[in-house]
Amino acid sequence: MYKVTLSMPIYNVAPYVERALLSALNQTFESIEFLLVDDRGTDNSMEIVRRIIKDHPRGKDVRIIEHPHNIGTGATKNTAIDNAQGEFLFFMDSDDEITPGCIQVLYDKMIECPVDFVAGSMCEVINDSKTIDRVLMDTTRKGEFALSTYIYKDRKYFPIMLWNKLYNLKFLRINHIRCYDTHLNEDDIFSLHLSYYVRSFSFTSKITLRYFRRDSSTTGNTNLINTERIIRQEKDIVIELNKYLKMYNKESVYPYYLSFVIRVLFFLCFRFVKYRCTSDLEKKNFVDSLYLLDIKNWEVLRFMHKDIKTLMAFVYLMFPYKIKKIISRYY
């Protein structure tokens, strides 16, 4: 049995996949299963993958799972959770690059202090030129609602991306932590699930991944994404936010999660109003759907009376669509 499964989705990444795959195969850590999920792209990415596997000494440790047709990046993550054979699971994208000691660093941290997941720091590479180190503080927390307290109450920075984290696979499966199959930006909902169920986690300040961000990518440019898919994704996020409002309701972390929800709704609403690829009717319908959430005005006033930013976000949400549209023109 492998100690770690490293999962990578393959979909139209021909210019980048060789760099990404070799960075995975050349890890110093030995016990790794490489699980590649073919999401049925239209370029020659898989030809490049098979050529590398054929010639690489660790090719025998590579397993390819083929989707019947293109589903989405969320589905590739779920396929990995369902099929991984390692004790721990690591996600990476097929256009990024991990450091040679990435898995060793995260695994050592996990063994030193067993937790639900360990997150590494990263170097962000913007348009293949500018680089920014995103360094996490060395942190370990344990206890009920450890991660949600860290995020919502303490308002500490938490990288919501699925990748660059080593997860206890049993923890993910027991709590049914998964993505929405068809989502392009699957991190939002996955992180909501994660924050509720995590009882222990660790961060390391060591940089373990180079994240290549390109403004021309599909997820980096919302105007390239199918309009219907955008609307469905945003509505799915709202549904999940509402579900956890009910789940947190009797918990001490509830007021802090409520504040978080209001700020997220403000961001979603403001962004949606400004989308160029959706019609006015689609925008209005989405904005109107936000009023279905279980947010009581008295709760907001009770818990947020000293939180000016959250109160301002809530006031914005209370405006009808026409006023929101006017406000959005000036920002």
XYZ file of C-alpha atoms in Angstrom, residues 66-248:
183
model
C -10.403 7.977 -17.844
C -13.677 9.852 -17.533
C -16.261 8.805 -20.154
C -16.482 12.441 -21.270
C -15.466 15.891 -20.031
C -17.190 16.564 -16.695
C -15.195 19.229 -14.836
C -12.371 19.749 -12.373
C -14.645 19.036 -9.425
C -15.315 15.587 -10.836
C -11.584 14.861 -11.145
C -11.146 15.531 -7.415
C -14.065 13.252 -6.533
C -12.644 10.515 -8.740
C -9.364 10.789 -6.820
C -11.088 10.616 -3.420
C -13.016 7.520 -4.539
C -10.068 5.688 -6.105
C -6.942 6.707 -4.156
C -5.069 3.825 -2.552
C -2.722 5.845 -0.340
C -3.211 6.670 3.308
C -2.938 10.365 2.462
C -4.080 12.329 -0.595
C -2.409 15.289 -2.311
C -4.004 17.279 -5.154
C -2.021 19.285 -7.685
C -3.049 20.945 -10.926
C -1.472 19.958 -14.209
C -0.141 23.441 -14.948
C 1.622 23.973 -11.607
C 4.878 22.626 -10.209
C 5.795 21.152 -6.826
C 9.223 21.325 -5.202
C 11.283 18.096 -5.165
C 10.737 17.690 -1.419
C 7.067 18.743 -1.370
C 5.524 15.414 -0.339
C 8.354 14.632 2.087
C 7.883 17.979 3.876
C 4.113 17.571 4.224
C 4.330 13.890 5.167
C 6.942 14.562 7.872
C 4.707 17.277 9.311
C 1.741 14.899 9.286
C 3.652 12.092 11.026
C 5.164 14.482 13.579
C 1.669 15.589 14.619
C -1.204 13.644 13.007
C -3.968 15.976 11.813
C -6.818 16.021 9.295
C -4.658 17.890 6.776
C -1.352 19.705 6.395
C -1.032 22.773 4.120
C 2.184 24.007 2.540
C 3.189 27.521 1.517
C 3.478 28.475 -2.146
C 5.169 30.755 -4.639
C 2.703 32.450 -6.982
C 3.993 33.057 -10.517
C 1.896 35.682 -12.307
C 1.829 35.499 -16.111
C 5.181 33.650 -16.088
C 7.043 36.742 -14.852
C 6.278 38.260 -11.440
C 6.634 35.997 -8.396
C 5.126 36.405 -4.919
C 5.797 34.099 -1.982
C 2.603 33.222 -0.109
C 4.053 32.011 3.182
C 1.879 30.535 5.926
C 2.795 30.773 9.587
C 3.878 27.490 11.146
C 0.669 26.586 12.945
C -1.014 23.541 14.448
C -4.494 23.650 15.922
C -6.676 20.965 17.428
C -10.142 20.963 18.934
C -13.813 21.259 18.032
C -14.321 23.493 14.987
C -10.581 24.146 14.883
C -10.535 25.337 11.276
C -13.833 27.244 11.289
C -12.719 29.112 14.415
C -9.423 29.944 12.711
C -11.169 31.227 9.571
C -14.401 32.826 10.801
C -13.675 33.934 14.367
C -9.975 34.749 14.195
C -10.210 35.812 10.524
C -6.834 34.314 9.736
C -5.739 33.713 6.173
C -6.625 30.253 4.886
C -5.774 29.203 1.305
C -9.030 27.626 0.136
C -7.481 25.869 -2.860
C -7.679 22.085 -2.674
C -4.118 21.656 -3.888
C -0.886 21.899 -1.887
C -2.467 20.131 1.069
C -1.894 16.594 2.323
C -5.228 15.171 3.481
C -5.937 12.194 5.674
C -7.945 10.207 3.117
C -9.975 8.404 5.765
C -11.042 11.791 7.172
C -12.303 12.945 3.742
C -14.238 9.733 3.144
C -15.822 9.436 6.588
C -17.151 13.005 6.397
C -18.125 12.779 2.714
C -16.083 15.858 1.851
C -16.378 16.240 -1.898
C -16.678 18.745 -4.741
C -19.575 19.547 -7.024
C -18.735 17.492 -10.116
C -19.300 20.111 -12.794
C -17.771 23.114 -11.038
C -14.787 24.880 -12.575
C -13.980 26.684 -9.330
C -14.478 23.803 -6.949
C -12.507 25.254 -4.047
C -15.287 27.364 -2.495
C -17.692 24.575 -1.623
C -14.970 22.062 -0.750
C -13.507 24.543 1.762
C -16.946 25.037 3.370
C -17.170 21.283 3.957
C -13.595 21.185 5.194
C -13.968 24.062 7.656
C -16.989 22.453 9.330
C -15.529 18.987 9.843
C -11.832 19.639 10.490
C -10.803 19.089 14.097
C -7.051 19.417 13.548
C -4.730 20.953 10.967
C -1.169 22.155 10.462
C 0.460 24.786 8.253
C 4.116 24.875 7.275
C 6.049 27.958 6.201
C 8.093 25.845 3.772
C 7.230 26.534 0.129
C 6.120 23.312 -1.526
C 4.386 24.475 -4.734
C 4.743 26.999 -7.549
C 1.318 28.218 -8.621
C 1.235 29.576 -12.170
C -1.547 32.131 -12.520
C -2.424 33.297 -15.990
C -5.138 35.899 -16.618
C -5.997 34.161 -19.891
C -6.926 30.875 -18.208
C -10.554 29.744 -18.109
C -10.903 30.110 -14.348
C -8.972 33.379 -14.401
C -11.336 35.010 -16.882
C -15.033 34.631 -16.115
C -15.987 35.988 -19.539
C -14.683 32.750 -21.067
C -16.931 30.560 -18.928
C -20.332 29.341 -20.054
C -23.000 31.708 -18.679
C -25.343 28.933 -17.549
C -22.470 27.246 -15.720
C -21.570 30.472 -13.901
C -25.134 30.956 -12.699
C -25.416 27.354 -11.546
C -22.100 27.497 -9.684
C -22.959 30.707 -7.863
C -26.359 29.344 -6.859
C -24.762 26.124 -5.613
C -22.437 28.186 -3.402
C -25.419 30.054 -1.936
C -27.212 26.759 -1.236
C -24.167 25.419 0.638
C -23.718 28.656 2.614
C -27.329 28.371 3.716
C -26.950 24.696 4.653
C -24.080 25.472 6.999
C -25.955 28.415 8.522
C -28.396 25.816 9.818
C -25.654 23.397 10.878
C -23.718 26.063 12.816
